[in-house]
């Protein structure tokens, strides 16, 4: 009944329009190399100012999962991934295009993405409410421990080095300290600037770290537009249907499960799906030469991941990826608090957004199958024209946050910082994650210490919080040991050479 009420809200003409705008913008973001779902969502976030929360999140969610569809097109046609998860699609998608089967690659990717995305949203609708009810029993110690676990997994699993992940997390936590103390109300790190009394605004910070830094990195790489091949025949051959459908179903389950884990991203299920398809294939030598399953499995997995990744956000308030962290910032910006009470206090919002995702997936299926050729032509837009347009949109968006030039300076400053951090291979995801969660973590920790009269180790005596904190320690230890082993292995190879 609640889902039906959600469809009633989602089918209003204005929400349908915002859903269409979102998935179209997402497709555009995915098609254009140099952008991605995180950068696109961050840059377009200011467009939701003044909108109703339901319409705003419907549009931003559409950008998120729409970008997953769009990234496939450039991977297949010109061997250039539109976003990170589509790198795996290049391995077999581009060889299929060179064989004159670009339409088949795009067709199975669109069908798999639709099936994977739809089933994962059904999973969100089924699994979300029970998890939210369970999370209602959480107190401040449990929420603090849960956020520590989420941050630990992001730090431990993202980037090539645990040290670099820790550096990124510390940067984010320090940025979260700017502004008012949540308990005493004391002003911290304002440096005499009135604009910093409330801390950094999330929107210009995210736009700078992800959007501006991505523009600088892409401009440096001198991307060139390439004419895509013609698209003919969108369906697999008769003998390929069984293996293709099996790959789609395996990718669906794999992507959904990985999406539940904090610290992951859409690249991980795509890689895992590709490896799985090679292992179960009767002839693994076909992979890399134009295997249809090599496109169907990973593309399904990264779209199924989207629905699974929304479950921790909706039920626990924990972002499991950089793009989800941007969405969390959008929730807070519109006065919504993701977590166990979201299903209780804002059921109309939750179910309308979930219903809109079903609608958005149908829209994307239509956009991808008959209109793939039109999207392919967009890749021919010269980047020397594209990047200034994106920069102009980002600048206007940053200014519109508080109507002052300070936010533009913040965006540009963090854009340069993000670009430099990429140069030294420090991941940006932990920065935005710890920045978003910093205030929540600090409040939960201070409440917990108040309950236990300043005894931090008392948190380990509670079953749930103790288990989560111990698990966080185990993850850190495993990451340290793995890092030491990798360095020893690299050193041994250098000695042998």
Coordinates of C-alpha atoms in Angstrom, one line a residue:
X1 CA 0.0 0.0 0.0
X2 CA 2.8 2.4 0.9
X3 CA 4.5 1.7 -2.4
X4 CA 1.3 2.3 -4.3
X5 CA 1.0 5.7 -2.5
X6 CA 4.6 6.3 -3.6
X7 CA 3.6 5.7 -7.2
X8 CA 0.7 8.1 -6.9
X9 CA 3.1 10.8 -5.8
X10 CA 5.8 9.9 -8.4
X11 CA 3.3 9.9 -11.2
X12 CA 2.4 13.6 -10.7
X13 CA 3.4 15.5 -13.8
X14 CA 6.1 17.6 -12.1
X15 CA 7.8 14.6 -10.4
X16 CA 7.7 12.7 -13.8
X17 CA 9.3 15.8 -15.3
X18 CA 12.0 16.0 -12.6
X19 CA 12.7 12.2 -13.0
X20 CA 13.1 12.7 -16.8
X21 CA 15.4 15.6 -16.2
X22 CA 17.4 13.6 -13.7
X23 CA 17.9 10.5 -15.9
X24 CA 18.6 12.6 -19.0
X25 CA 21.2 14.6 -17.1
X26 CA 22.6 11.4 -15.7
X27 CA 22.9 9.9 -19.2
X28 CA 24.7 13.0 -20.4
X29 CA 27.1 12.9 -17.5
X30 CA 27.8 9.2 -18.2
X31 CA 28.2 9.7 -21.9
X32 CA 30.7 12.5 -21.6
X33 CA 34.2 11.2 -20.7
X34 CA 35.9 13.1 -17.9
X35 CA 32.7 13.3 -15.8
X36 CA 31.0 10.7 -13.7
X37 CA 28.0 10.2 -11.3
X38 CA 29.8 11.8 -8.4
X39 CA 31.0 14.9 -10.3
X40 CA 27.7 15.3 -12.1
X41 CA 25.6 15.0 -9.0
X42 CA 27.8 17.5 -7.1
X43 CA 27.8 20.0 -10.0
X44 CA 24.1 19.8 -10.5
X45 CA 23.2 19.8 -6.8
X46 CA 22.5 23.5 -6.7
X47 CA 19.8 23.2 -9.3
X48 CA 17.6 21.6 -6.6
X49 CA 17.6 24.8 -4.4
X50 CA 14.0 25.9 -3.9
X51 CA 12.6 22.5 -5.0
X52 CA 10.4 20.3 -2.9
X53 CA 12.5 17.6 -1.1
X54 CA 10.7 14.7 -3.0
X55 CA 11.3 16.3 -6.4
X56 CA 14.9 17.2 -5.6
X57 CA 15.9 13.7 -4.5
X58 CA 14.0 12.1 -7.4
X59 CA 16.1 14.3 -9.8
X60 CA 19.4 13.7 -8.1
X61 CA 18.8 9.9 -7.8
X62 CA 18.0 9.9 -11.5
X63 CA 21.4 11.5 -12.2
X64 CA 23.0 8.9 -10.1
X65 CA 21.7 5.7 -11.8
X66 CA 21.3 7.4 -15.2
X67 CA 25.1 8.0 -15.3
X68 CA 25.6 4.2 -14.9
X69 CA 23.6 3.7 -18.1
X70 CA 25.3 6.5 -20.0
X71 CA 28.9 5.4 -19.2
X72 CA 28.4 2.3 -21.3
X73 CA 27.9 4.1 -24.6
X74 CA 31.4 5.6 -24.9
X75 CA 33.0 2.5 -23.5
X76 CA 31.5 0.4 -26.3
X77 CA 31.7 2.9 -29.2
X78 CA 35.0 4.7 -28.7
X79 CA 36.8 2.7 -26.0
X80 CA 36.6 5.6 -23.6
X81 CA 34.7 4.9 -20.3
X82 CA 32.3 7.7 -19.4
X83 CA 32.6 6.8 -15.7
X84 CA 34.9 4.5 -13.7
X85 CA 32.6 1.4 -13.5
X86 CA 32.5 1.3 -17.3
X87 CA 36.2 0.6 -17.6
X88 CA 35.5 -3.1 -17.5
X89 CA 32.9 -2.7 -20.3
X90 CA 35.7 -1.6 -22.6
X91 CA 37.3 -5.0 -22.5
X92 CA 34.6 -6.8 -24.5
X93 CA 32.3 -3.9 -25.6
X94 CA 34.8 -2.2 -27.9
X95 CA 35.9 -5.5 -29.5
X96 CA 32.2 -6.2 -30.2
X97 CA 31.9 -2.7 -31.8
X98 CA 34.9 -3.4 -34.1
X99 CA 33.2 -6.6 -35.2
X100 CA 30.2 -4.5 -36.2
X101 CA 28.1 -5.6 -33.2
X102 CA 28.1 -2.3 -31.3
X103 CA 24.3 -2.5 -31.2
X104 CA 24.4 -5.9 -29.5
X105 CA 26.8 -4.7 -26.8
X106 CA 24.6 -1.6 -26.1
X107 CA 21.4 -3.7 -26.2
X108 CA 22.5 -6.3 -23.7
X109 CA 24.0 -3.6 -21.5
X110 CA 20.7 -1.7 -21.5
X111 CA 18.6 -4.8 -20.9
X112 CA 20.9 -6.0 -18.1
X113 CA 21.0 -2.5 -16.5
X114 CA 17.2 -2.4 -16.5
X115 CA 16.8 -5.8 -15.0
X116 CA 19.6 -5.3 -12.4
X117 CA 18.4 -1.8 -11.5
X118 CA 14.8 -2.9 -11.2
X119 CA 15.4 -6.0 -9.1
X120 CA 17.7 -4.1 -6.8
X121 CA 15.0 -1.4 -6.2
X122 CA 12.6 -4.2 -5.4
X123 CA 15.2 -5.4 -2.9
X124 CA 15.4 -1.9 -1.4
X125 CA 11.6 -1.8 -1.0
X126 CA 11.6 -5.2 0.7
X127 CA 14.7 -5.1 2.8
X128 CA 14.7 -1.4 3.7
X129 CA 11.8 -1.2 6.2
X130 CA 12.9 -4.2 8.4
X131 CA 16.4 -2.8 8.6
X132 CA 15.0 0.6 9.6
X133 CA 12.9 -1.0 12.3
X134 CA 15.9 -2.8 13.7
X135 CA 18.0 0.4 13.6
X136 CA 15.4 2.2 15.7
X137 CA 16.8 0.2 18.6
X138 CA 20.2 1.9 18.1
X139 CA 21.4 4.4 20.7
X140 CA 24.2 7.0 20.4
X141 CA 26.9 4.4 21.0
X142 CA 25.6 2.1 18.2
X143 CA 25.4 5.0 15.8
X144 CA 28.9 6.1 16.6
X145 CA 30.3 2.6 16.2
X146 CA 28.4 2.2 12.9
X147 CA 29.8 5.4 11.5
X148 CA 33.3 4.4 12.6
X149 CA 32.8 1.1 10.8
X150 CA 31.6 2.8 7.6
X151 CA 34.6 5.2 7.6
X152 CA 37.0 2.4 8.4
X153 CA 35.8 0.4 5.4
X154 CA 36.1 3.4 3.2
X155 CA 39.6 4.2 4.4
X156 CA 40.7 0.5 4.3
X157 CA 39.2 -0.4 0.9
X158 CA 39.6 2.8 -1.2
X159 CA 42.9 3.9 -2.6
X160 CA 46.2 2.0 -3.0
X161 CA 47.4 2.7 0.5
X162 CA 46.0 2.6 4.0
X163 CA 48.1 5.7 4.9
X164 CA 46.7 7.7 2.0
X165 CA 43.1 6.7 3.1
X166 CA 43.8 7.8 6.7
X167 CA 45.2 11.1 5.5
X168 CA 42.1 11.7 3.4
X169 CA 39.8 10.8 6.3
X170 CA 41.7 13.1 8.7
X171 CA 41.4 16.0 6.2
X172 CA 37.6 15.4 6.1
X173 CA 37.3 15.3 9.8
X174 CA 39.3 18.5 10.3
X175 CA 37.1 20.3 7.8
X176 CA 34.0 19.1 9.7
X177 CA 35.3 20.9 12.8
X178 CA 34.9 24.3 11.3
X179 CA 32.0 26.2 12.8
X180 CA 29.9 25.8 15.9
X181 CA 30.6 23.1 18.5
X182 CA 27.5 20.9 18.6
X183 CA 27.4 20.8 22.4
X184 CA 28.8 24.1 23.8
X185 CA 28.1 26.3 20.7
X186 CA 31.6 27.6 20.7
X187 CA 32.9 28.9 17.4
X188 CA 35.9 27.0 16.0
X189 CA 38.4 27.8 13.3
X190 CA 36.5 30.8 11.9
X191 CA 39.8 32.8 11.4
X192 CA 37.8 36.0 11.8
X193 CA 35.6 35.2 8.8
X194 CA 31.9 35.5 9.3
X195 CA 31.3 33.1 6.5
X196 CA 33.1 30.3 8.4
X197 CA 31.0 30.7 11.6
X198 CA 28.7 27.9 10.4
X199 CA 31.5 25.9 8.8
X200 CA 32.1 25.0 5.1
X201 CA 28.9 24.5 3.1
X202 CA 28.7 21.0 1.6
X203 CA 27.7 22.1 -1.9
X204 CA 30.7 24.2 -3.0
X205 CA 33.1 21.8 -1.2
X206 CA 31.7 18.8 -3.1
X207 CA 31.5 20.7 -6.4
X208 CA 35.2 21.7 -6.0
X209 CA 36.6 18.3 -4.8
X210 CA 34.7 16.3 -7.5
X211 CA 33.6 18.6 -10.2
X212 CA 36.4 21.2 -10.6
X213 CA 39.2 18.8 -9.9
X214 CA 37.7 16.4 -12.5
X215 CA 37.6 19.2 -15.1
X216 CA 41.3 20.1 -14.4
X217 CA 42.4 16.4 -14.6
X218 CA 40.4 15.8 -17.8
X219 CA 41.7 19.0 -19.5
X220 CA 45.2 17.9 -18.7
X221 CA 44.7 14.5 -20.3
X222 CA 43.8 16.2 -23.6
X223 CA 40.8 14.1 -24.4
X224 CA 39.8 14.0 -28.1
X225 CA 36.4 13.6 -29.6
X226 CA 36.1 10.5 -31.8
X227 CA 33.5 9.6 -34.4
X228 CA 31.5 6.6 -33.1
X229 CA 30.7 3.6 -35.4
X230 CA 27.2 2.9 -36.7
X231 CA 24.8 1.0 -34.5
X232 CA 22.9 -2.0 -36.0
X233 CA 21.0 -4.8 -34.3
X234 CA 20.3 -4.4 -30.6
X235 CA 19.8 -8.0 -29.5
X236 CA 22.1 -11.0 -29.1
X237 CA 22.1 -13.9 -31.4
X238 CA 19.8 -16.9 -30.7
X239 CA 22.6 -19.0 -29.2
X240 CA 23.7 -16.2 -26.9
X241 CA 20.5 -15.6 -25.0
X242 CA 20.9 -18.3 -22.3
X243 CA 24.5 -17.3 -21.3
X244 CA 23.6 -13.6 -21.5
X245 CA 20.5 -14.0 -19.2
X246 CA 22.6 -16.1 -16.8
X247 CA 25.2 -13.4 -16.6
X248 CA 22.6 -10.8 -16.0
X249 CA 21.1 -12.7 -13.1
X250 CA 24.5 -13.3 -11.5
X251 CA 25.4 -9.7 -11.9
X252 CA 22.2 -8.6 -10.3
X253 CA 22.8 -10.6 -7.1
X254 CA 26.4 -9.7 -6.9
X255 CA 25.9 -6.0 -7.4
X256 CA 23.1 -5.8 -4.9
X257 CA 25.1 -7.6 -2.2
X258 CA 28.2 -5.4 -2.7
X259 CA 26.1 -2.3 -2.6
X260 CA 25.1 -3.1 1.0
X261 CA 28.8 -2.9 2.1
X262 CA 30.1 0.5 3.2
X263 CA 33.4 1.6 1.6
X264 CA 32.7 0.0 -1.8
X265 CA 31.9 1.6 -5.2
X266 CA 30.4 0.5 -8.5
X267 CA 33.8 -0.5 -9.9
X268 CA 34.1 -3.4 -7.4
X269 CA 30.9 -5.4 -8.5
X270 CA 31.8 -4.8 -12.1
X271 CA 35.3 -6.3 -11.7
X272 CA 33.9 -9.2 -9.6
X273 CA 31.2 -9.9 -12.2
X274 CA 33.7 -9.9 -15.0
X275 CA 36.0 -12.3 -13.1
X276 CA 33.0 -14.5 -12.3
X277 CA 31.8 -14.8 -15.9
X278 CA 35.3 -15.8 -17.0
X279 CA 35.4 -18.6 -14.4
X280 CA 32.0 -20.0 -15.2
X281 CA 32.5 -19.7 -19.0
X282 CA 33.2 -22.9 -21.0
X283 CA 35.6 -20.9 -23.1
X284 CA 37.3 -18.2 -21.1
X285 CA 39.6 -17.3 -24.0
X286 CA 36.7 -15.5 -25.7
X287 CA 36.8 -12.7 -23.0
X288 CA 38.7 -9.6 -24.2
X289 CA 37.8 -10.5 -27.8
X290 CA 34.1 -9.7 -27.8
X291 CA 32.2 -11.9 -25.3
X292 CA 28.6 -10.7 -24.8
X293 CA 28.6 -12.0 -21.2
X294 CA 31.6 -9.7 -20.6
X295 CA 29.4 -6.8 -21.2
X296 CA 26.1 -8.0 -19.8
X297 CA 27.4 -9.2 -16.4
X298 CA 29.5 -6.1 -15.3
X299 CA 26.9 -3.6 -16.7
X300 CA 24.1 -5.4 -14.7
X301 CA 26.3 -5.5 -11.6
X302 CA 27.1 -1.8 -11.5
X303 CA 23.4 -0.8 -11.9
X304 CA 22.2 -3.4 -9.4
X305 CA 24.8 -1.9 -7.0
X306 CA 22.9 1.4 -7.1
X307 CA 19.8 0.0 -5.4
X308 CA 21.8 -1.9 -2.8
X309 CA 23.9 1.1 -2.0
X310 CA 20.8 3.2 -1.2
X311 CA 19.8 0.8 1.6
X312 CA 22.5 1.9 4.1
X313 CA 21.7 5.5 3.2
X314 CA 17.9 5.2 3.7
X315 CA 18.0 3.0 6.8
X316 CA 21.2 3.9 8.7
X317 CA 22.2 7.3 7.2
X318 CA 25.5 5.8 6.2
X319 CA 26.8 6.6 2.6
X320 CA 28.5 3.6 1.1
X321 CA 30.1 5.4 -1.9
X322 CA 31.2 9.0 -2.9
X323 CA 28.0 9.6 -4.9
X324 CA 25.9 8.4 -2.0
X325 CA 27.8 10.8 0.2
X326 CA 26.8 13.7 -2.1
X327 CA 23.2 12.4 -1.9
X328 CA 23.4 12.4 1.9
X329 CA 24.5 16.0 1.7
X330 CA 21.4 16.7 -0.5
X331 CA 19.2 15.1 2.1
X332 CA 20.6 17.3 4.9
X333 CA 20.4 20.4 2.7
X334 CA 16.6 19.8 2.2
X335 CA 16.0 19.2 5.9
X336 CA 15.9 15.4 5.8
X337 CA 17.8 13.1 8.1
X338 CA 18.5 9.7 6.5
X339 CA 18.4 6.9 9.0
X340 CA 16.0 4.6 10.8
X341 CA 13.4 7.3 11.5
X342 CA 13.2 8.3 7.8
X343 CA 10.7 5.5 7.1
X344 CA 8.7 6.5 10.2
X345 CA 8.7 10.3 9.9
X346 CA 8.8 10.7 6.1
X347 CA 7.2 7.6 4.6
X348 CA 5.7 9.7 1.7
X349 CA 9.1 10.9 0.7
X350 CA 10.8 7.4 0.9
X351 CA 8.2 5.5 -1.1
X352 CA 7.8 8.3 -3.7
X353 CA 11.6 8.2 -4.3
X354 CA 11.6 4.4 -4.5
X355 CA 8.6 4.4 -6.9
X356 CA 10.4 7.1 -9.1
X357 CA 13.3 4.7 -9.5
X358 CA 11.1 2.1 -11.2
X359 CA 9.8 4.8 -13.5
X360 CA 13.3 6.1 -14.2
X361 CA 14.6 2.7 -15.1
X362 CA 11.8 2.4 -17.8
X363 CA 12.7 5.8 -19.1
X364 CA 16.4 4.8 -19.3
X365 CA 15.5 1.6 -21.2
X366 CA 13.7 3.6 -23.8
X367 CA 16.5 6.1 -24.0
X368 CA 19.1 3.4 -24.5
X369 CA 17.6 1.0 -27.0
X370 CA 16.1 3.1 -29.8
X371 CA 18.1 6.4 -29.0
X372 CA 21.6 5.0 -28.5
X373 CA 22.8 6.5 -31.8
X374 CA 21.7 10.0 -30.7
X375 CA 23.6 9.7 -27.4
X376 CA 26.6 8.5 -29.3
X377 CA 26.8 11.7 -31.3
X378 CA 27.1 13.7 -28.1
X379 CA 30.6 12.3 -27.7
X380 CA 31.7 14.4 -30.7
X381 CA 31.2 17.7 -28.7
X382 CA 34.7 19.3 -28.5
X383 CA 36.0 19.3 -25.0
X384 CA 37.3 22.8 -25.3
X385 CA 33.7 23.9 -25.6
X386 CA 32.3 21.4 -23.0
X387 CA 34.6 22.2 -20.0
X388 CA 33.9 26.0 -20.0
X389 CA 30.2 25.3 -20.0
X390 CA 30.5 22.9 -17.0
X391 CA 32.7 25.4 -15.2
X392 CA 30.1 28.2 -15.8
X393 CA 27.3 26.0 -14.4
X394 CA 29.3 25.1 -11.4
X395 CA 30.2 28.7 -10.7
X396 CA 26.6 29.8 -10.9
X397 CA 25.6 26.9 -8.7
X398 CA 28.2 27.7 -6.0
X399 CA 27.1 31.4 -5.9
X400 CA 23.5 30.4 -5.6
X401 CA 24.1 28.6 -2.2
X402 CA 24.3 31.8 -0.2
X403 CA 24.5 34.5 -2.9
X404 CA 28.1 35.5 -2.1
X405 CA 31.5 35.2 -3.7
X406 CA 33.0 33.4 -0.8
X407 CA 31.4 30.1 -1.9
X408 CA 32.8 30.4 -5.4
X409 CA 36.3 30.9 -3.8
X410 CA 35.7 27.8 -1.6
X411 CA 34.7 25.8 -4.7
X412 CA 37.7 26.9 -6.7
X413 CA 40.0 26.3 -3.7
X414 CA 38.8 22.8 -3.1
X415 CA 38.9 22.1 -6.8
X416 CA 42.6 22.9 -6.8
X417 CA 43.1 20.9 -3.6
X418 CA 41.2 17.9 -5.1
X419 CA 43.4 18.1 -8.3
X420 CA 46.6 18.1 -6.2
X421 CA 45.4 15.3 -4.0
X422 CA 44.7 13.2 -7.2
X423 CA 48.3 13.9 -8.3
X424 CA 49.6 12.2 -5.2
X425 CA 47.0 9.4 -5.3
X426 CA 45.1 10.4 -2.2
X427 CA 41.4 9.3 -2.6
X428 CA 38.8 12.0 -2.4
X429 CA 35.9 9.8 -1.3
X430 CA 37.0 9.5 2.4
X431 CA 37.3 13.3 2.6
X432 CA 33.7 14.0 1.6
X433 CA 32.5 11.0 3.6
X434 CA 34.2 12.0 6.8
X435 CA 33.1 15.6 6.3
X436 CA 29.5 14.7 6.0
X437 CA 29.6 12.3 8.9
X438 CA 31.9 14.4 11.1
X439 CA 29.1 16.4 12.9
X440 CA 27.0 13.3 13.3
X441 CA 29.9 11.3 14.7
X442 CA 30.9 14.0 17.0
X443 CA 27.4 14.4 18.4
X444 CA 27.0 10.6 18.9
X445 CA 30.3 10.3 20.6
X446 CA 29.7 13.2 23.0
X447 CA 26.3 11.8 23.9
X448 CA 27.8 8.4 24.5
X449 CA 30.5 9.8 26.7
X450 CA 27.9 11.8 28.6
X451 CA 25.9 8.6 29.2
X452 CA 29.0 6.7 30.5
X453 CA 30.6 9.7 32.3
X454 CA 33.5 10.0 30.0
X455 CA 34.4 6.3 29.8
X456 CA 35.1 5.6 26.1
X457 CA 35.8 1.9 26.7
X458 CA 32.3 1.4 28.0
X459 CA 31.2 1.5 24.4
X460 CA 32.8 -1.9 24.0
X461 CA 30.5 -3.4 26.7
X462 CA 27.4 -2.9 24.6
X463 CA 26.9 -5.9 22.3
X464 CA 26.2 -4.1 19.0
X465 CA 28.6 -1.1 19.4
X466 CA 31.3 -3.3 20.8
X467 CA 31.0 -5.8 17.9
X468 CA 31.1 -2.9 15.3
X469 CA 34.1 -1.3 17.0
X470 CA 36.0 -4.6 17.2
X471 CA 35.2 -5.3 13.5
X472 CA 36.6 -1.8 12.6
X473 CA 39.8 -2.7 14.4
X474 CA 40.0 -6.0 12.6
X475 CA 39.5 -4.3 9.2
X476 CA 42.3 -1.8 10.0
X477 CA 44.7 -4.6 11.0
X478 CA 43.9 -6.6 7.9
X479 CA 44.5 -3.5 5.7
X480 CA 47.9 -2.9 7.4
X481 CA 49.0 -6.5 7.1
X482 CA 47.9 -6.6 3.4
X483 CA 49.8 -3.3 2.7
X484 CA 53.0 -4.7 4.3
X485 CA 52.7 -7.9 2.3
X486 CA 52.2 -6.0 -1.0
X487 CA 55.3 -3.8 -0.2
X488 CA 57.3 -6.9 0.5
X489 CA 56.2 -8.6 -2.7
X490 CA 57.0 -5.4 -4.7
X491 CA 60.5 -5.2 -3.0
X492 CA 61.2 -8.9 -3.8
X493 CA 60.3 -8.4 -7.5
X494 CA 62.7 -5.4 -7.6
X495 CA 65.5 -7.5 -6.1
X496 CA 65.0 -10.3 -8.6
X497 CA 65.1 -7.8 -11.5

